[in-house]
Amino acid sequence: MPTVSKIPRRSSGEAKTNWTSEPLDTEPSTSGDFFKIFRTVLEGIVEAGGDLTSKETSESMHQLFERQDLKALIALHQFVSKHRFQSASPANGRLVQSSREVINIVQELTSSSEGQELAHLLNRVHIQALFSAHDDVANRCYEPMLPEIPHEVDEDEGLAVKVVRLVKQNEPLGATIKCDPDGSVVIARVIRGGVADRTGCIQVRDRVIEVNGVAVAGRDPTEIVKLLAGTNGTVTFKLIPADDEFLDCGRSTGVVDGSRPRVRSQFDYDPTTDPLHPCPEAGLTFRTGDVLELVECDDEHWWQARNEGHVGVADPSAGASTDCRVGLVPSRLLQEKRAAVARKTHESTTAPSVRGDTLDSRKNAKSASPRVRKIVYESHQAEELDGEQPRSYEDVSLLYPRAHFVRPIVLAGPPGVGRNELKRRLLMLNPDRFGTTIPHTSRPPRPHETDGVDYHFASRNDMEHWVRQGLFLEYGEYRGNLYGTLADSVRALISQGRIPVLNPHPQALRLLRTAEFKPFIVYIKPPPFPALKETRSTARARSTQDGGYQRGFSDDELEQMLASATNLERQYGQWFDYELVNGNLEFAFRELCELLQRVDAEPSWVPTCWVR
């Protein structure tokens, strides 16, 4: 959270200023009201000035903050901060011409000194040079001018062909080919940013006649690929240009630069293991949760995209992307088709029994473990509920921080990974800033318990009624008593301006991850087994498997934690905004605090429907 440091305070009896650091509960500078921030600082100084500050100092501070030039500076800073993360696009690419038109109009219509000064200013050399540079960038004139494509006449077919010579090193050519029914080889697609695209000489549907003097008509595409793969240095193509009709409409549906959408991948993908990929060398590898920038979406089954990495919080200073290369990825349609086929295949080989999700079934639920989790779910239920939709891509947009906007922080992870301790430390760090929900229960209160502090105590009939109304984020039964967390308890914290810190059962993520709550989900991940065992032993972490905290974790329990983490990533990984490895609790807590500061101050990728 933001702090205002180095506030000058003059203690009694001192002539010089002492500098201290005091936290200030304000909104982030990127979206907060700077006038309110400075006024809060001023009021704090004046409020403390009875003993520490003279009347003259208070008045001078008042005068300082009331100065018009300071207000103008604050307003300018606020305006710049507001547009800090927004990509600017040129209004037009003819600024030089527009400026000359303005100069002519001013000189013809006015003889005032102000008009002449404006005309003189716009006509200055460095201003015109700035306008010229703007037009070059807006019109993309900064790319090298290529010579005209050489043409010659093919003696066999009597057609005009173009000869393209490329210098190929270790980089792929960035183009794919396919065979038409008549045996001719044509360019199927050109990858944006690749060697072929940068030349501007190779177009989709160009017909390939020769590669390095070798005729390719009638050859299998794999032979041509091997021919190109084994060639370094200069590669010469003899091509018959595509029809003009195709060139006129070939890219009409492409994604326009500056407005490229982003999607979050909901599955892992490796093109080298995909038997359907037309060119694995031109494919793009990504993991669940990675944000992809869509560059070209013309093809029904294969998109061109750039991987920006797993960026729940978008930091513009961190670079545009983790992989600048554009590659082929399966389209949403293709991926959903494959997921549907895989699901049908799985259903035909396995016939899981579906158990009703009623209160009666929860009452009869039993566990072999002496300590039963209060929220009762079964693994096959999770697969049934969370496997309803095929996983492909989720459209995402940037959610910008703004004043008085609160996002719940959800800590997900396997039991024993340290979520409760991280949550406890956050609540102790700043109880006015962070809060947590108080669950409801149908059991009677114990002598040391207070209603509204330990639990909200309610009758069983009331809780069953709330269950039927769907008011609980999560609920279950433990030793004959109902327990649950109401969605209204999260809303109450948000209305107070406090950040809810939650560590619910994974099944509750579906109900929490909505446009109403807009949670930021942090996945607390255990380190590999050797580090997990060492750190838990060093920290003397206690197991809760036996209903107490009397012993450390056994190797079997640590292995079970890792297995549970793997299953959690498989089922819910597409919803995680950030992955935090809890190898060392102190380091993990520090990283979590830094992350929450960024969530408060920087834009983050969220489902597009959340920002509409």
Short mmCIF file of N, CA and C in Angstrom, two decimals, residues 64-199:
data_model
loop_
_atom_site.label_atom_id
_atom_site.label_comp_id
_atom_site.label_asym_id
_atom_site.label_seq_id
_atom_site.Cartn_x
_atom_site.Cartn_y
_atom_site.Cartn_z
N LEU A 64 1.14 27.06 0.94
CA LEU A 64 1.85 26.27 -0.06
C LEU A 64 0.88 25.40 -0.85
N PHE A 65 0.01 24.69 -0.15
CA PHE A 65 -0.89 23.76 -0.83
C PHE A 65 -2.05 24.47 -1.53
N GLU A 66 -2.27 25.73 -1.22
CA GLU A 66 -3.32 26.48 -1.89
C GLU A 66 -2.81 27.23 -3.12
N ARG A 67 -1.51 27.16 -3.37
CA ARG A 67 -0.95 27.86 -4.53
C ARG A 67 -1.46 27.25 -5.83
N GLN A 68 -1.79 28.10 -6.79
CA GLN A 68 -2.36 27.64 -8.05
C GLN A 68 -1.35 26.85 -8.88
N ASP A 69 -0.07 27.24 -8.82
CA ASP A 69 0.91 26.51 -9.62
C ASP A 69 1.09 25.09 -9.10
N LEU A 70 1.01 24.90 -7.76
CA LEU A 70 1.11 23.55 -7.22
C LEU A 70 -0.11 22.72 -7.60
N LYS A 71 -1.29 23.34 -7.56
CA LYS A 71 -2.49 22.63 -7.98
C LYS A 71 -2.41 22.23 -9.45
N ALA A 72 -1.87 23.12 -10.27
CA ALA A 72 -1.72 22.79 -11.69
C ALA A 72 -0.76 21.64 -11.89
N LEU A 73 0.33 21.62 -11.10
CA LEU A 73 1.29 20.52 -11.19
C LEU A 73 0.65 19.20 -10.77
N ILE A 74 -0.14 19.23 -9.71
CA ILE A 74 -0.82 18.02 -9.25
C ILE A 74 -1.81 17.54 -10.31
N ALA A 75 -2.56 18.47 -10.89
CA ALA A 75 -3.52 18.09 -11.93
C ALA A 75 -2.82 17.48 -13.13
N LEU A 76 -1.67 18.04 -13.50
CA LEU A 76 -0.91 17.49 -14.62
C LEU A 76 -0.42 16.08 -14.30
N HIS A 77 0.09 15.88 -13.08
CA HIS A 77 0.56 14.55 -12.68
C HIS A 77 -0.58 13.55 -12.67
N GLN A 78 -1.73 13.98 -12.21
CA GLN A 78 -2.89 13.09 -12.18
C GLN A 78 -3.32 12.71 -13.59
N PHE A 79 -3.29 13.66 -14.51
CA PHE A 79 -3.67 13.38 -15.89
C PHE A 79 -2.69 12.39 -16.53
N VAL A 80 -1.39 12.60 -16.31
CA VAL A 80 -0.39 11.70 -16.88
C VAL A 80 -0.53 10.31 -16.27
N SER A 81 -0.76 10.23 -14.96
CA SER A 81 -0.90 8.93 -14.30
C SER A 81 -2.12 8.18 -14.82
N LYS A 82 -3.18 8.92 -15.12
CA LYS A 82 -4.41 8.29 -15.60
C LYS A 82 -4.17 7.58 -16.92
N HIS A 83 -3.34 8.17 -17.78
CA HIS A 83 -3.09 7.62 -19.11
C HIS A 83 -1.79 6.86 -19.18
N ARG A 84 -1.23 6.53 -18.02
CA ARG A 84 0.09 5.91 -17.98
C ARG A 84 0.11 4.57 -18.68
N PHE A 85 -0.92 3.76 -18.48
CA PHE A 85 -0.94 2.40 -18.99
C PHE A 85 -1.73 2.27 -20.29
N GLN A 86 -2.22 3.38 -20.83
CA GLN A 86 -3.03 3.30 -22.03
C GLN A 86 -2.16 3.51 -23.26
N SER A 87 -2.29 2.62 -24.20
CA SER A 87 -1.51 2.74 -25.42
C SER A 87 -2.10 3.83 -26.30
N ALA A 88 -1.23 4.73 -26.76
CA ALA A 88 -1.68 5.85 -27.58
C ALA A 88 -1.61 5.47 -29.05
N SER A 89 -2.60 5.88 -29.80
CA SER A 89 -2.60 5.65 -31.24
C SER A 89 -2.75 7.00 -31.93
N PRO A 90 -2.03 7.22 -33.05
CA PRO A 90 -2.08 8.53 -33.71
C PRO A 90 -3.46 8.84 -34.26
N ALA A 91 -3.86 10.10 -34.12
CA ALA A 91 -5.15 10.52 -34.66
C ALA A 91 -5.13 10.53 -36.18
N ASN A 92 -4.00 10.94 -36.75
CA ASN A 92 -3.84 10.88 -38.20
C ASN A 92 -2.36 10.86 -38.52
N GLY A 93 -2.05 10.58 -39.77
CA GLY A 93 -0.66 10.49 -40.19
C GLY A 93 -0.24 11.63 -41.09
N ARG A 94 -0.89 12.76 -40.98
CA ARG A 94 -0.58 13.90 -41.85
C ARG A 94 -0.47 15.17 -41.01
N LEU A 95 0.34 15.08 -39.96
CA LEU A 95 0.50 16.22 -39.05
C LEU A 95 1.25 17.37 -39.72
N VAL A 96 2.23 17.06 -40.57
CA VAL A 96 2.97 18.11 -41.27
C VAL A 96 2.03 18.92 -42.16
N GLN A 97 1.21 18.22 -42.91
CA GLN A 97 0.26 18.90 -43.80
C GLN A 97 -0.74 19.72 -43.00
N SER A 98 -1.23 19.14 -41.90
CA SER A 98 -2.21 19.86 -41.07
C SER A 98 -1.60 21.13 -40.49
N SER A 99 -0.33 21.04 -40.06
CA SER A 99 0.31 22.23 -39.48
C SER A 99 0.47 23.34 -40.52
N ARG A 100 0.80 22.96 -41.74
CA ARG A 100 0.95 23.98 -42.80
C ARG A 100 -0.41 24.61 -43.14
N GLU A 101 -1.47 23.82 -43.08
CA GLU A 101 -2.80 24.38 -43.31
C GLU A 101 -3.15 25.38 -42.21
N VAL A 102 -2.80 25.04 -40.97
CA VAL A 102 -3.07 25.95 -39.85
C VAL A 102 -2.27 27.25 -40.02
N ILE A 103 -1.00 27.12 -40.44
CA ILE A 103 -0.16 28.31 -40.65
C ILE A 103 -0.77 29.23 -41.70
N ASN A 104 -1.23 28.64 -42.81
CA ASN A 104 -1.83 29.45 -43.88
C ASN A 104 -3.10 30.15 -43.41
N ILE A 105 -3.92 29.41 -42.66
CA ILE A 105 -5.18 29.99 -42.17
C ILE A 105 -4.89 31.14 -41.22
N VAL A 106 -3.94 30.93 -40.30
CA VAL A 106 -3.62 31.97 -39.32
C VAL A 106 -3.07 33.21 -40.01
N GLN A 107 -2.19 33.02 -40.99
CA GLN A 107 -1.58 34.16 -41.67
C GLN A 107 -2.60 34.92 -42.52
N GLU A 108 -3.60 34.23 -43.04
CA GLU A 108 -4.59 34.89 -43.90
C GLU A 108 -5.67 35.59 -43.10
N LEU A 109 -6.06 35.01 -41.97
CA LEU A 109 -7.24 35.50 -41.26
C LEU A 109 -6.92 36.41 -40.09
N THR A 110 -5.71 36.45 -39.65
CA THR A 110 -5.42 37.28 -38.48
C THR A 110 -4.07 37.94 -38.64
N SER A 111 -4.01 39.14 -38.13
CA SER A 111 -2.74 39.86 -38.11
C SER A 111 -2.29 40.15 -36.69
N SER A 112 -2.95 39.51 -35.72
CA SER A 112 -2.61 39.73 -34.32
C SER A 112 -1.24 39.17 -34.02
N SER A 113 -0.66 39.68 -32.95
CA SER A 113 0.67 39.20 -32.55
C SER A 113 0.62 37.75 -32.11
N GLU A 114 -0.51 37.34 -31.46
CA GLU A 114 -0.62 35.95 -31.02
C GLU A 114 -0.67 35.01 -32.21
N GLY A 115 -1.45 35.38 -33.26
CA GLY A 115 -1.53 34.54 -34.44
C GLY A 115 -0.20 34.42 -35.15
N GLN A 116 0.51 35.55 -35.27
CA GLN A 116 1.81 35.50 -35.93
C GLN A 116 2.81 34.68 -35.11
N GLU A 117 2.70 34.78 -33.79
CA GLU A 117 3.59 33.99 -32.94
C GLU A 117 3.32 32.49 -33.10
N LEU A 118 2.02 32.12 -33.19
CA LEU A 118 1.66 30.72 -33.40
C LEU A 118 2.20 30.23 -34.74
N ALA A 119 2.02 31.02 -35.80
CA ALA A 119 2.52 30.62 -37.11
C ALA A 119 4.03 30.47 -37.10
N HIS A 120 4.72 31.42 -36.43
CA HIS A 120 6.18 31.34 -36.34
C HIS A 120 6.62 30.10 -35.57
N LEU A 121 5.89 29.79 -34.50
CA LEU A 121 6.23 28.61 -33.69
C LEU A 121 6.05 27.32 -34.49
N LEU A 122 4.91 27.19 -35.18
CA LEU A 122 4.65 25.97 -35.95
C LEU A 122 5.61 25.83 -37.12
N ASN A 123 6.16 26.93 -37.59
CA ASN A 123 7.03 26.90 -38.77
C ASN A 123 8.50 26.69 -38.41
N ARG A 124 8.80 26.58 -37.13
CA ARG A 124 10.20 26.40 -36.72
C ARG A 124 10.69 25.02 -37.14
N VAL A 125 11.99 24.94 -37.40
CA VAL A 125 12.56 23.73 -37.99
C VAL A 125 12.37 22.52 -37.09
N HIS A 126 12.67 22.67 -35.81
CA HIS A 126 12.60 21.50 -34.93
C HIS A 126 11.16 21.05 -34.69
N ILE A 127 10.20 21.99 -34.75
CA ILE A 127 8.79 21.60 -34.61
C ILE A 127 8.35 20.82 -35.84
N GLN A 128 8.73 21.30 -37.02
CA GLN A 128 8.39 20.58 -38.25
C GLN A 128 9.06 19.21 -38.29
N ALA A 129 10.29 19.13 -37.77
CA ALA A 129 10.98 17.83 -37.71
C ALA A 129 10.24 16.87 -36.78
N LEU A 130 9.72 17.40 -35.66
CA LEU A 130 8.94 16.57 -34.75
C LEU A 130 7.68 16.07 -35.43
N PHE A 131 6.97 16.95 -36.15
CA PHE A 131 5.76 16.54 -36.86
C PHE A 131 6.09 15.49 -37.92
N SER A 132 7.21 15.67 -38.61
CA SER A 132 7.61 14.71 -39.65
C SER A 132 7.90 13.34 -39.05
N ALA A 133 8.58 13.33 -37.89
CA ALA A 133 8.85 12.06 -37.22
C ALA A 133 7.55 11.39 -36.78
N HIS A 134 6.59 12.19 -36.30
CA HIS A 134 5.29 11.65 -35.92
C HIS A 134 4.61 10.98 -37.11
N ASP A 135 4.62 11.64 -38.27
CA ASP A 135 3.97 11.08 -39.45
C ASP A 135 4.66 9.80 -39.91
N ASP A 136 5.99 9.76 -39.81
CA ASP A 136 6.72 8.55 -40.21
C ASP A 136 6.32 7.36 -39.35
N VAL A 137 6.23 7.59 -38.03
CA VAL A 137 5.85 6.50 -37.13
C VAL A 137 4.40 6.11 -37.35
N ALA A 138 3.52 7.10 -37.48
CA ALA A 138 2.09 6.81 -37.67
C ALA A 138 1.84 6.04 -38.95
N ASN A 139 2.60 6.34 -39.99
CA ASN A 139 2.43 5.68 -41.29
C ASN A 139 3.37 4.51 -41.48
N ARG A 140 4.11 4.14 -40.41
CA ARG A 140 5.03 3.00 -40.45
C ARG A 140 6.04 3.14 -41.58
N CYS A 141 6.59 4.33 -41.71
CA CYS A 141 7.61 4.57 -42.74
C CYS A 141 9.01 4.33 -42.23
N TYR A 142 9.11 3.77 -41.03
CA TYR A 142 10.44 3.54 -40.45
C TYR A 142 11.05 2.22 -40.91
N GLU A 143 10.26 1.37 -41.60
CA GLU A 143 10.80 0.11 -42.08
C GLU A 143 11.61 0.35 -43.35
N PRO A 144 12.64 -0.45 -43.61
CA PRO A 144 13.49 -0.23 -44.80
C PRO A 144 12.69 -0.41 -46.09
N MET A 145 12.99 0.41 -47.06
CA MET A 145 12.35 0.31 -48.36
C MET A 145 12.98 -0.83 -49.14
N LEU A 146 12.15 -1.74 -49.60
CA LEU A 146 12.64 -2.90 -50.32
C LEU A 146 12.62 -2.64 -51.82
N PRO A 147 13.54 -3.24 -52.54
CA PRO A 147 13.52 -3.08 -54.00
C PRO A 147 12.32 -3.79 -54.60
N GLU A 148 12.00 -3.45 -55.81
CA GLU A 148 10.90 -4.10 -56.51
C GLU A 148 11.17 -5.59 -56.64
N ILE A 149 10.09 -6.38 -56.54
CA ILE A 149 10.24 -7.82 -56.65
C ILE A 149 10.65 -8.18 -58.07
N PRO A 150 11.77 -8.90 -58.22
CA PRO A 150 12.20 -9.26 -59.58
C PRO A 150 11.24 -10.27 -60.20
N HIS A 151 10.89 -10.08 -61.44
CA HIS A 151 10.01 -10.99 -62.15
C HIS A 151 10.74 -11.53 -63.38
N GLU A 152 10.39 -12.72 -63.74
CA GLU A 152 10.88 -13.30 -64.99
C GLU A 152 9.79 -14.21 -65.53
N VAL A 153 9.96 -14.71 -66.72
CA VAL A 153 8.96 -15.56 -67.36
C VAL A 153 9.42 -17.00 -67.28
N ASP A 154 8.57 -17.85 -66.69
CA ASP A 154 8.89 -19.27 -66.63
C ASP A 154 8.74 -19.87 -68.03
N GLU A 155 9.80 -20.50 -68.52
CA GLU A 155 9.80 -21.01 -69.89
C GLU A 155 8.83 -22.16 -70.08
N ASP A 156 8.64 -22.98 -69.02
CA ASP A 156 7.77 -24.14 -69.15
C ASP A 156 6.30 -23.73 -69.20
N GLU A 157 5.91 -22.82 -68.31
CA GLU A 157 4.49 -22.49 -68.20
C GLU A 157 4.15 -21.15 -68.86
N GLY A 158 5.15 -20.37 -69.22
CA GLY A 158 4.88 -19.09 -69.86
C GLY A 158 4.22 -18.09 -68.96
N LEU A 159 4.43 -18.21 -67.63
CA LEU A 159 3.82 -17.31 -66.67
C LEU A 159 4.88 -16.41 -66.05
N ALA A 160 4.45 -15.20 -65.68
CA ALA A 160 5.35 -14.31 -64.97
C ALA A 160 5.52 -14.81 -63.54
N VAL A 161 6.76 -14.97 -63.14
CA VAL A 161 7.05 -15.46 -61.79
C VAL A 161 7.91 -14.42 -61.08
N LYS A 162 7.92 -14.51 -59.77
CA LYS A 162 8.81 -13.64 -59.00
C LYS A 162 9.86 -14.51 -58.31
N VAL A 163 11.06 -14.00 -58.26
CA VAL A 163 12.18 -14.71 -57.66
C VAL A 163 12.52 -13.99 -56.36
N VAL A 164 12.46 -14.73 -55.26
CA VAL A 164 12.70 -14.16 -53.93
C VAL A 164 13.90 -14.87 -53.32
N ARG A 165 14.90 -14.09 -52.95
CA ARG A 165 16.09 -14.65 -52.30
C ARG A 165 16.11 -14.18 -50.85
N LEU A 166 16.15 -15.14 -49.94
CA LEU A 166 16.17 -14.86 -48.51
C LEU A 166 17.48 -15.35 -47.91
N VAL A 167 17.94 -14.66 -46.89
CA VAL A 167 19.11 -15.11 -46.13
C VAL A 167 18.59 -15.79 -44.88
N LYS A 168 18.72 -17.11 -44.85
CA LYS A 168 18.18 -17.92 -43.75
C LYS A 168 19.33 -18.38 -42.86
N GLN A 169 19.18 -18.14 -41.56
CA GLN A 169 20.17 -18.63 -40.61
C GLN A 169 19.50 -19.68 -39.74
N ASN A 170 19.54 -19.52 -38.42
CA ASN A 170 18.89 -20.51 -37.55
C ASN A 170 17.41 -20.22 -37.35
N GLU A 171 16.94 -19.09 -37.85
CA GLU A 171 15.55 -18.69 -37.67
C GLU A 171 14.67 -19.37 -38.71
N PRO A 172 13.48 -19.87 -38.29
CA PRO A 172 12.56 -20.44 -39.29
C PRO A 172 12.13 -19.39 -40.30
N LEU A 173 11.71 -19.86 -41.47
CA LEU A 173 11.28 -18.94 -42.52
C LEU A 173 10.01 -18.20 -42.15
N GLY A 174 9.18 -18.81 -41.30
CA GLY A 174 7.94 -18.14 -40.91
C GLY A 174 6.86 -18.24 -41.94
N ALA A 175 6.78 -19.36 -42.64
CA ALA A 175 5.72 -19.59 -43.62
C ALA A 175 5.42 -21.07 -43.66
N THR A 176 4.17 -21.41 -43.94
CA THR A 176 3.78 -22.81 -44.08
C THR A 176 3.25 -23.04 -45.49
N ILE A 177 3.31 -24.29 -45.93
CA ILE A 177 2.88 -24.64 -47.28
C ILE A 177 1.83 -25.74 -47.22
N LYS A 178 1.11 -25.90 -48.31
CA LYS A 178 0.15 -26.99 -48.43
C LYS A 178 0.05 -27.38 -49.90
N CYS A 179 -0.46 -28.57 -50.14
CA CYS A 179 -0.62 -29.07 -51.51
C CYS A 179 -2.08 -28.99 -51.93
N ASP A 180 -2.32 -28.38 -53.07
CA ASP A 180 -3.66 -28.35 -53.64
C ASP A 180 -3.98 -29.70 -54.28
N PRO A 181 -5.26 -29.97 -54.55
CA PRO A 181 -5.61 -31.26 -55.17
C PRO A 181 -4.91 -31.53 -56.50
N ASP A 182 -4.53 -30.46 -57.21
CA ASP A 182 -3.86 -30.68 -58.50
C ASP A 182 -2.36 -30.92 -58.34
N GLY A 183 -1.87 -30.98 -57.09
CA GLY A 183 -0.46 -31.26 -56.85
C GLY A 183 0.42 -30.05 -56.72
N SER A 184 -0.12 -28.85 -56.97
CA SER A 184 0.69 -27.64 -56.85
C SER A 184 0.90 -27.30 -55.37
N VAL A 185 2.04 -26.70 -55.07
CA VAL A 185 2.40 -26.32 -53.70
C VAL A 185 2.20 -24.82 -53.56
N VAL A 186 1.44 -24.42 -52.55
CA VAL A 186 1.14 -23.01 -52.36
C VAL A 186 1.50 -22.61 -50.93
N ILE A 187 1.71 -21.31 -50.73
CA ILE A 187 1.95 -20.77 -49.39
C ILE A 187 0.62 -20.75 -48.64
N ALA A 188 0.56 -21.48 -47.54
CA ALA A 188 -0.68 -21.57 -46.77
C ALA A 188 -0.86 -20.37 -45.85
N ARG A 189 0.21 -19.95 -45.20
CA ARG A 189 0.14 -18.80 -44.30
C ARG A 189 1.53 -18.22 -44.13
N VAL A 190 1.57 -16.95 -43.80
CA VAL A 190 2.83 -16.24 -43.53
C VAL A 190 2.77 -15.76 -42.08
N ILE A 191 3.75 -16.16 -41.28
CA ILE A 191 3.77 -15.82 -39.86
C ILE A 191 4.21 -14.36 -39.70
N ARG A 192 3.42 -13.60 -38.97
CA ARG A 192 3.76 -12.20 -38.74
C ARG A 192 5.11 -12.08 -38.04
N GLY A 193 5.94 -11.18 -38.55
CA GLY A 193 7.23 -10.93 -37.93
C GLY A 193 8.33 -11.89 -38.32
N GLY A 194 8.00 -12.96 -39.07
CA GLY A 194 9.00 -13.92 -39.50
C GLY A 194 9.81 -13.40 -40.68
N VAL A 195 10.76 -14.24 -41.12
CA VAL A 195 11.62 -13.84 -42.23
C VAL A 195 10.80 -13.55 -43.48
N ALA A 196 9.87 -14.44 -43.80
CA ALA A 196 9.06 -14.26 -45.01
C ALA A 196 8.21 -13.01 -44.92
N ASP A 197 7.65 -12.74 -43.76
CA ASP A 197 6.80 -11.56 -43.60
C ASP A 197 7.61 -10.28 -43.70
N ARG A 198 8.82 -10.28 -43.15
CA ARG A 198 9.64 -9.07 -43.17
C ARG A 198 10.08 -8.69 -44.58
N THR A 199 10.20 -9.67 -45.46
CA THR A 199 10.59 -9.33 -46.83
C THR A 199 9.48 -8.61 -47.57
#
